[in-house]
CSV table of C-alpha atoms and ligand atoms in Angstrom, one decimal:
chain,number,residue,atom,x,y,z
A,112,MET,CA,-19.5,9.8,-25.5
A,113,PRO,CA,-18.4,10.3,-29.1
A,114,GLU,CA,-16.1,7.6,-30.5
A,115,LYS,CA,-12.8,8.8,-32.1
A,116,THR,CA,-9.9,7.1,-33.8
A,117,PRO,CA,-7.6,6.5,-30.9
A,118,ALA,CA,-4.1,8.1,-30.9
A,119,PRO,CA,-2.0,6.4,-28.2
A,120,VAL,CA,-0.9,8.4,-25.2
A,121,ARG,CA,2.9,7.9,-24.9
A,122,LYS,CA,4.3,11.0,-23.2
A,123,ALA,CA,4.1,12.5,-19.7
A,124,VAL,CA,4.8,16.1,-18.9
A,125,ILE,CA,5.8,16.8,-15.3
A,126,PRO,CA,6.0,20.5,-14.3
A,127,VAL,CA,8.7,21.0,-11.6
A,128,ALA,CA,9.6,24.7,-11.8
A,129,GLY,CA,7.8,25.7,-8.6
A,130,LEU,CA,9.9,27.3,-5.9
A,131,GLY,CA,8.6,25.3,-2.9
A,132,THR,CA,8.4,28.3,-0.6
A,133,ARG,CA,6.2,26.4,1.8
A,134,PHE,CA,9.1,24.2,2.8
A,135,LEU,CA,11.7,26.9,3.3
A,136,PRO,CA,14.4,26.7,4.5
A,137,ALA,CA,14.6,23.0,3.5
A,138,THR,CA,14.0,24.0,-0.2
A,139,LYS,CA,16.6,26.9,-0.2
A,140,ALA,CA,19.1,24.8,-2.0
A,141,THR,CA,17.1,21.6,-2.6
A,142,PRO,CA,14.1,21.4,-5.0
A,143,LYS,CA,10.9,20.5,-3.2
A,144,GLU,CA,10.5,17.5,-5.5
A,145,MET,CA,13.7,16.0,-4.0
A,146,LEU,CA,12.4,16.0,-0.4
A,147,PRO,CA,12.4,12.3,0.7
A,148,VAL,CA,9.2,10.4,1.2
A,149,VAL,CA,10.6,7.5,3.2
A,150,ASP,CA,13.7,6.8,1.2
A,151,LYS,CA,12.9,8.1,-2.3
A,152,PRO,CA,12.5,11.7,-3.5
A,153,ALA,CA,8.9,12.6,-4.1
A,154,ILE,CA,9.5,13.0,-7.8
A,155,GLN,CA,10.6,9.4,-8.2
A,156,TYR,CA,7.1,8.2,-7.1
A,157,VAL,CA,5.6,10.4,-9.9
A,158,VAL,CA,7.9,9.1,-12.6
A,159,GLU,CA,7.3,5.5,-11.5
A,160,GLU,CA,3.5,6.1,-11.8
A,161,ALA,CA,3.9,7.5,-15.3
A,162,VAL,CA,6.1,4.5,-16.3
A,163,ALA,CA,3.7,2.0,-14.8
A,164,ALA,CA,1.0,3.5,-17.0
A,165,GLY,CA,3.2,2.9,-20.1
A,166,LEU,CA,4.5,6.5,-20.4
A,167,SER,CA,8.2,6.1,-20.3
A,168,ASP,CA,8.8,9.3,-22.4
A,169,VAL,CA,8.9,12.0,-19.7
A,170,LEU,CA,9.4,15.7,-20.1
A,171,MET,CA,10.2,17.7,-17.0
A,172,VAL,CA,9.5,21.4,-17.2
A,173,THR,CA,12.1,22.8,-14.8
A,174,GLY,CA,13.4,26.1,-13.5
A,175,ARG,CA,16.4,27.5,-11.6
A,176,ASN,CA,18.0,25.3,-8.9
A,177,LYS,CA,16.5,22.1,-10.4
A,178,ARG,CA,19.8,20.4,-11.3
A,179,PRO,CA,19.5,17.8,-8.5
A,180,LEU,CA,16.5,16.4,-10.3
A,181,GLU,CA,18.6,15.8,-13.4
A,182,ASP,CA,21.4,14.3,-11.3
A,183,HIS,CA,18.9,12.0,-9.5
A,184,PHE,CA,17.8,10.4,-12.8
A,185,ASP,CA,21.3,10.2,-14.2
A,186,ARG,CA,24.1,7.7,-13.6
A,187,VAL,CA,26.6,8.3,-10.9
A,188,ASP,CA,29.7,6.3,-11.8
A,189,GLY,CA,31.6,6.9,-8.6
A,190,LEU,CA,28.7,5.9,-6.4
A,191,GLU,CA,27.9,2.8,-8.4
A,192,SER,CA,31.5,1.5,-8.4
A,193,ALA,CA,31.7,2.2,-4.6
A,194,LEU,CA,28.6,0.1,-4.0
A,195,LYS,CA,29.9,-2.6,-6.4
A,196,ASP,CA,33.2,-2.8,-4.4
A,197,LYS,CA,31.3,-3.1,-1.2
A,198,GLY,CA,29.1,-5.8,-2.7
A,199,ASP,CA,25.9,-3.8,-1.7
A,200,ASP,CA,23.7,-5.2,-4.5
A,201,ALA,CA,20.4,-3.9,-3.1
A,202,LYS,CA,21.6,-0.3,-2.9
A,203,LEU,CA,23.3,-0.6,-6.3
A,204,ALA,CA,20.1,-1.8,-7.8
A,205,ALA,CA,18.1,1.0,-6.2
A,206,VAL,CA,20.6,3.6,-7.5
A,207,GLN,CA,20.6,2.1,-11.1
A,208,TYR,CA,16.8,1.7,-11.1
A,209,ALA,CA,16.3,5.5,-10.8
A,210,SER,CA,18.6,6.2,-13.8
A,211,ASP,CA,17.1,3.5,-16.0
A,212,LEU,CA,13.5,4.2,-15.1
A,213,ALA,CA,12.5,6.4,-18.0
A,214,ASP,CA,13.6,8.4,-21.0
A,215,ILE,CA,13.6,11.8,-19.3
A,216,HIS,CA,13.9,15.1,-21.2
A,217,TYR,CA,14.1,18.6,-19.7
A,218,VAL,CA,12.9,22.0,-20.8
A,219,ARG,CA,13.2,25.3,-18.8
A,220,GLN,CA,9.9,27.1,-18.1
A,221,GLY,CA,11.7,30.5,-18.1
A,222,ASP,CA,9.1,33.0,-16.6
A,223,PRO,CA,7.0,31.4,-13.9
A,224,LEU,CA,3.7,32.3,-15.4
A,225,GLY,CA,1.6,29.4,-14.0
A,226,LEU,CA,0.7,25.8,-14.6
A,227,GLY,CA,-0.9,26.5,-18.0
A,228,HIS,CA,2.3,28.2,-19.1
A,229,ALA,CA,4.4,25.2,-17.9
A,230,VAL,CA,2.3,22.8,-19.9
A,231,LEU,CA,2.5,25.0,-23.0
A,232,LYS,CA,6.3,24.7,-22.7
A,233,GLY,CA,5.9,21.0,-23.4
A,234,HIS,CA,4.3,21.6,-26.9
A,235,GLN,CA,7.4,21.2,-28.9
A,236,HIS,CA,8.3,17.9,-27.2
A,237,VAL,CA,4.8,16.5,-27.2
A,238,GLY,CA,3.8,17.5,-30.7
A,239,HIS,CA,0.3,16.8,-31.9
A,240,GLU,CA,-0.4,13.9,-29.6
A,241,PRO,CA,-2.5,13.4,-26.5
A,242,PHE,CA,-0.3,13.4,-23.4
A,243,ALA,CA,-0.5,13.1,-19.6
A,244,VAL,CA,0.4,15.8,-17.0
A,245,LEU,CA,1.4,14.7,-13.5
A,246,LEU,CA,1.9,17.2,-10.7
A,247,GLY,CA,4.5,16.3,-8.2
A,248,ASP,CA,2.6,17.3,-5.0
A,249,ASP,CA,0.0,14.6,-5.5
A,250,LEU,CA,1.2,11.0,-4.9
A,251,ILE,CA,-1.3,8.3,-5.9
A,252,ASP,CA,-1.3,4.9,-4.3
A,253,GLU,CA,0.4,2.6,-6.7
A,254,SER,CA,-1.9,-0.3,-5.9
A,255,ASN,CA,-4.9,1.6,-7.2
A,256,PRO,CA,-3.7,3.9,-10.0
A,257,VAL,CA,-6.0,6.3,-11.8
A,258,LEU,CA,-3.9,7.1,-14.9
A,259,PRO,CA,-4.7,3.9,-16.9
A,260,ARG,CA,-8.4,4.5,-16.8
A,261,MET,CA,-7.9,8.2,-17.7
A,262,ILE,CA,-5.8,7.2,-20.7
A,263,GLU,CA,-8.4,4.7,-21.7
A,264,VAL,CA,-11.2,7.4,-21.5
A,265,GLN,CA,-9.0,9.9,-23.5
A,266,GLU,CA,-8.2,7.4,-26.2
A,267,ARG,CA,-11.9,6.5,-26.5
A,268,THR,CA,-13.3,10.1,-26.5
A,269,GLY,CA,-10.5,12.2,-27.9
A,270,GLY,CA,-11.2,14.7,-25.2
A,271,CYS,CA,-9.4,15.9,-22.1
A,272,VAL,CA,-9.5,14.0,-18.9
A,273,VAL,CA,-8.8,15.1,-15.3
A,274,ALA,CA,-8.6,13.1,-12.1
A,275,LEU,CA,-11.2,14.2,-9.5
A,276,MET,CA,-11.6,13.6,-5.8
A,277,GLU,CA,-14.3,14.6,-3.4
A,278,VAL,CA,-12.9,16.9,-0.7
A,279,PRO,CA,-14.4,18.6,2.4
A,280,HIS,CA,-16.4,21.6,1.2
A,281,ASP,CA,-14.3,24.1,3.2
A,282,THR,CA,-11.1,23.0,1.4
A,283,ILE,CA,-12.3,23.3,-2.2
A,284,ASN,CA,-10.6,26.8,-2.4
A,285,LEU,CA,-7.3,24.9,-2.6
A,286,TYR,CA,-8.2,23.2,-5.8
A,287,GLY,CA,-9.6,23.4,-9.3
A,288,CYS,CA,-13.3,22.5,-8.9
A,289,ALA,CA,-15.6,20.8,-11.4
A,290,ALA,CA,-19.3,21.0,-12.2
A,291,VAL,CA,-20.2,17.5,-13.6
A,292,GLU,CA,-23.0,15.4,-15.0
A,293,GLN,CA,-23.2,11.6,-15.1
A,294,THR,CA,-22.1,9.7,-18.2
A,295,GLY,CA,-23.8,6.4,-17.2
A,296,GLU,CA,-20.3,4.9,-16.9
A,297,ASP,CA,-19.3,4.1,-13.3
A,298,GLY,CA,-16.6,6.5,-12.0
A,299,VAL,CA,-16.5,8.6,-15.2
A,300,VAL,CA,-18.3,12.0,-15.3
A,301,ARG,CA,-18.6,14.7,-18.0
A,302,ILE,CA,-17.4,18.0,-16.9
A,303,THR,CA,-19.7,20.9,-17.7
A,304,GLY,CA,-17.7,23.7,-16.0
A,305,LEU,CA,-14.4,24.3,-14.1
A,306,VAL,CA,-13.3,27.0,-11.8
A,307,GLU,CA,-9.8,27.4,-10.3
A,308,LYS,CA,-9.7,27.7,-6.4
A,309,PRO,CA,-13.2,29.0,-5.9
A,310,ASP,CA,-14.5,30.5,-2.7
A,311,PRO,CA,-16.4,27.6,-1.0
A,312,ALA,CA,-19.6,29.7,-1.2
A,313,ASP,CA,-19.3,29.8,-5.0
A,314,ALA,CA,-18.0,26.3,-5.6
A,315,PRO,CA,-20.2,24.3,-8.0
A,316,SER,CA,-19.3,21.0,-6.2
A,317,ASN,CA,-17.0,19.3,-3.8
A,318,LEU,CA,-15.1,17.6,-6.6
A,319,ALA,CA,-11.5,18.7,-6.7
A,320,ILE,CA,-9.0,18.3,-9.6
A,321,ILE,CA,-6.1,16.4,-8.3
A,322,GLY,CA,-2.8,16.6,-10.1
A,323,ARG,CA,-3.4,14.1,-13.0
A,324,TYR,CA,-4.5,15.1,-16.5
A,325,VAL,CA,-4.6,13.3,-19.8
A,326,LEU,CA,-5.0,16.1,-22.5
A,327,ALA,CA,-5.8,16.3,-26.1
A,328,PRO,CA,-3.3,18.3,-28.1
A,329,GLU,CA,-6.0,20.9,-28.8
A,330,ILE,CA,-5.2,22.2,-25.3
A,331,PHE,CA,-2.0,23.9,-26.6
A,332,ASP,CA,-3.9,26.3,-28.9
A,333,VAL,CA,-6.4,27.1,-26.1
A,334,LEU,CA,-3.6,27.7,-23.6
A,335,ARG,CA,-1.9,30.1,-26.0
A,336,SER,CA,-5.0,32.3,-26.0
A,337,THR,CA,-5.8,31.9,-22.3
A,338,PRO,CA,-5.3,35.1,-20.4
A,339,PRO,CA,-3.8,35.1,-16.9
A,340,GLY,CA,-6.4,34.1,-14.3
A,341,ARG,CA,-6.3,33.4,-10.6
A,342,GLY,CA,-3.0,34.7,-9.0
A,343,ASN,CA,-2.3,36.4,-12.3
A,344,GLU,CA,-1.1,33.0,-13.7
A,345,ILE,CA,-2.1,31.2,-16.9
A,346,GLN,CA,-4.3,28.4,-15.4
A,347,LEU,CA,-4.6,25.0,-17.0
A,348,THR,CA,-8.1,24.9,-15.3
A,349,ASP,CA,-9.2,28.0,-17.3
A,350,ALA,CA,-8.1,26.4,-20.6
A,351,LEU,CA,-10.0,23.2,-19.7
A,352,GLU,CA,-13.0,25.3,-18.9
A,353,THR,CA,-12.9,26.8,-22.4
A,354,LEU,CA,-12.9,23.3,-23.9
A,355,ALA,CA,-15.7,22.1,-21.6
A,356,ALA,CA,-17.8,25.1,-22.7
A,357,ASP,CA,-17.1,24.5,-26.4
A,358,PRO,CA,-19.7,22.3,-28.1
A,359,GLN,CA,-17.3,21.7,-31.0
A,360,SER,CA,-14.6,20.2,-28.7
A,361,ALA,CA,-14.4,16.5,-27.8
A,362,GLY,CA,-15.3,17.4,-24.3
A,363,VAL,CA,-13.7,17.2,-20.8
A,364,TYR,CA,-14.2,14.2,-18.6
A,365,GLY,CA,-13.4,13.4,-15.0
A,366,VAL,CA,-12.3,10.0,-13.6
A,367,VAL,CA,-13.0,9.8,-9.9
A,368,LEU,CA,-10.1,8.6,-7.9
A,369,GLU,CA,-10.8,5.4,-5.9
A,370,GLY,CA,-7.5,4.8,-4.3
A,371,ASP,CA,-5.5,6.8,-1.8
A,372,ARG,CA,-3.9,10.1,-2.6
A,373,TYR,CA,-1.1,11.6,-0.6
A,374,ASP,CA,-0.5,15.3,-0.7
A,375,THR,CA,3.2,16.3,-0.2
A,376,GLY,CA,2.4,20.0,-0.9
A,377,ASP,CA,2.1,21.2,2.7
A,378,LYS,CA,3.8,20.3,5.9
A,379,ILE,CA,1.1,18.4,7.7
A,380,SER,CA,0.1,16.5,4.6
A,381,TYR,CA,3.7,15.7,3.8
A,382,LEU,CA,4.2,14.2,7.3
A,383,LYS,CA,1.0,12.2,6.9
A,384,ALA,CA,2.3,11.0,3.4
A,385,VAL,CA,5.6,9.8,4.9
A,386,VAL,CA,3.9,7.9,7.7
A,387,GLN,CA,1.2,6.4,5.5
A,388,LEU,CA,3.7,5.3,2.8
A,389,ALA,CA,6.2,3.9,5.3
A,390,GLY,CA,3.2,2.0,6.8
A,391,ARG,CA,2.7,0.3,3.5
A,392,ARG,CA,6.3,-0.9,3.3
A,393,GLU,CA,7.0,-4.5,4.3
A,394,ASP,CA,10.4,-3.6,5.7
A,395,LEU,CA,9.1,-0.8,7.9
A,396,ALA,CA,5.4,-1.3,8.7
A,397,GLU,CA,5.6,-3.6,11.7
A,398,GLU,CA,8.1,-1.6,13.7
A,399,LEU,CA,6.5,1.8,12.7
A,400,HIS,CA,3.0,0.7,13.6
A,401,THR,CA,4.2,-0.7,17.0
A,402,TRP,CA,5.9,2.6,17.7
A,403,LEU,CA,2.9,4.7,16.5
A,404,ARG,CA,0.6,2.8,18.8
A,405,GLU,CA,2.9,3.4,21.8
A,406,TYR,CA,3.3,7.1,20.8
A,407,VAL,CA,-0.5,7.7,20.5
A,408,ALA,CA,-1.1,5.9,23.8
A,409,ALA,CA,1.4,8.1,25.5
A,410,LEU,CA,-0.2,11.2,23.9
A,411,ASP,CA,-3.6,10.0,25.3
A,412,ALA,CA,-2.3,9.1,28.7
A,413,PRO,CA,-2.8,11.6,31.6
A,414,GLN,CA,0.3,13.8,31.9
A,415,VAL,CA,2.2,13.4,35.1
A,416,GLY,CA,4.8,16.0,34.2
A,417,GLY,CA,7.5,15.9,31.6
A,418,ASP,CA,7.0,14.7,28.0
A,419,ALA,CA,4.6,11.8,27.8
A,420,ALA,CA,5.4,11.0,24.2
A,421,ARG,CA,9.0,11.0,23.1
B,505,LIG,C1,-2.9,23.0,-9.2
B,505,LIG,C2,-4.1,23.2,-10.1
B,505,LIG,C3,-5.4,22.9,-9.3
B,505,LIG,C4,-5.4,21.5,-8.8
B,505,LIG,C5,-4.1,21.3,-7.9
B,505,LIG,C6,-4.0,19.8,-7.6
B,505,LIG,O1,-2.9,23.9,-8.1
B,505,LIG,O2,-4.0,24.6,-10.5
B,505,LIG,O3,-6.5,23.1,-10.2
B,505,LIG,O4,-6.5,21.3,-8.1
B,505,LIG,O5,-2.9,21.6,-8.6
B,505,LIG,O6,-2.9,19.6,-6.7
B,505,LIG,P1,-1.6,24.1,-7.1
B,505,LIG,O7,-1.8,23.1,-6.0
B,505,LIG,O8,-0.4,23.9,-7.9
B,505,LIG,O9,-1.7,25.5,-6.7
């Protein structure tokens, strides 16, 4: 890999303008990013992940009806004084934690022209620096994060870096898909081609892009000249494909995710994410697992009439 003078990655861009139609009617008046995963909105996990990787300057690219996101990361005087009066220090700390977490900025996407367009909206805030992009539907297990390694690879190569995960072949049409070659470094591959949501028959691999990117600022120029692609949207995957195919660029790399990833993007995956993340919580795990065992045993038991599992 070519060595470059490292410019530190300091900023994270989080696109949150999506309509969340898969969760209607829950998302009619509530942004999908605010749906609770156990007792925190999904977006808070993502901001916590960025901050844990040293990126406390966060830009959210928002759209209509996203005010609750701004409110969540803002102070709420009335609530804080009520909790103080009640002496509920734990809840007070949880409420203040969300508002002190990061230095969060907001920009509106305007027209919903795709992920590439949303990232381009971050140009003015990001400037000519490498930066991370985190998509809210993917939650990454905090005990095994992928961003620090991605940042390290970006700073070393000066290129763009995506997180990759092997998925079942018949689901690759839900993701950006990467053709790769080995670099000799464990867990890091060089990307030779990318295609957004390919038909499984045409997919170059089973390696899916999951929603974490660390991008060189050159991506902005490429995005500006990237025509609408799949779904008539400006695709970040297409801009990365342009860089991967350009021998003059610093290249596109993939870091293969080792830890768990939870998908909150569709209903079944969301339910699994809630159960799995609750199962990792000290205050909930024991009771939840006991109930889950009983529930599954009742599901497996021969039915004698009525609901076996309630
Ligand atoms: C986006 C990207 C896709 C990536 C996916 C990861 O798609 O376009 O390349 O694999 O996120 O979650 P979306 O799921 O927003 O349609």
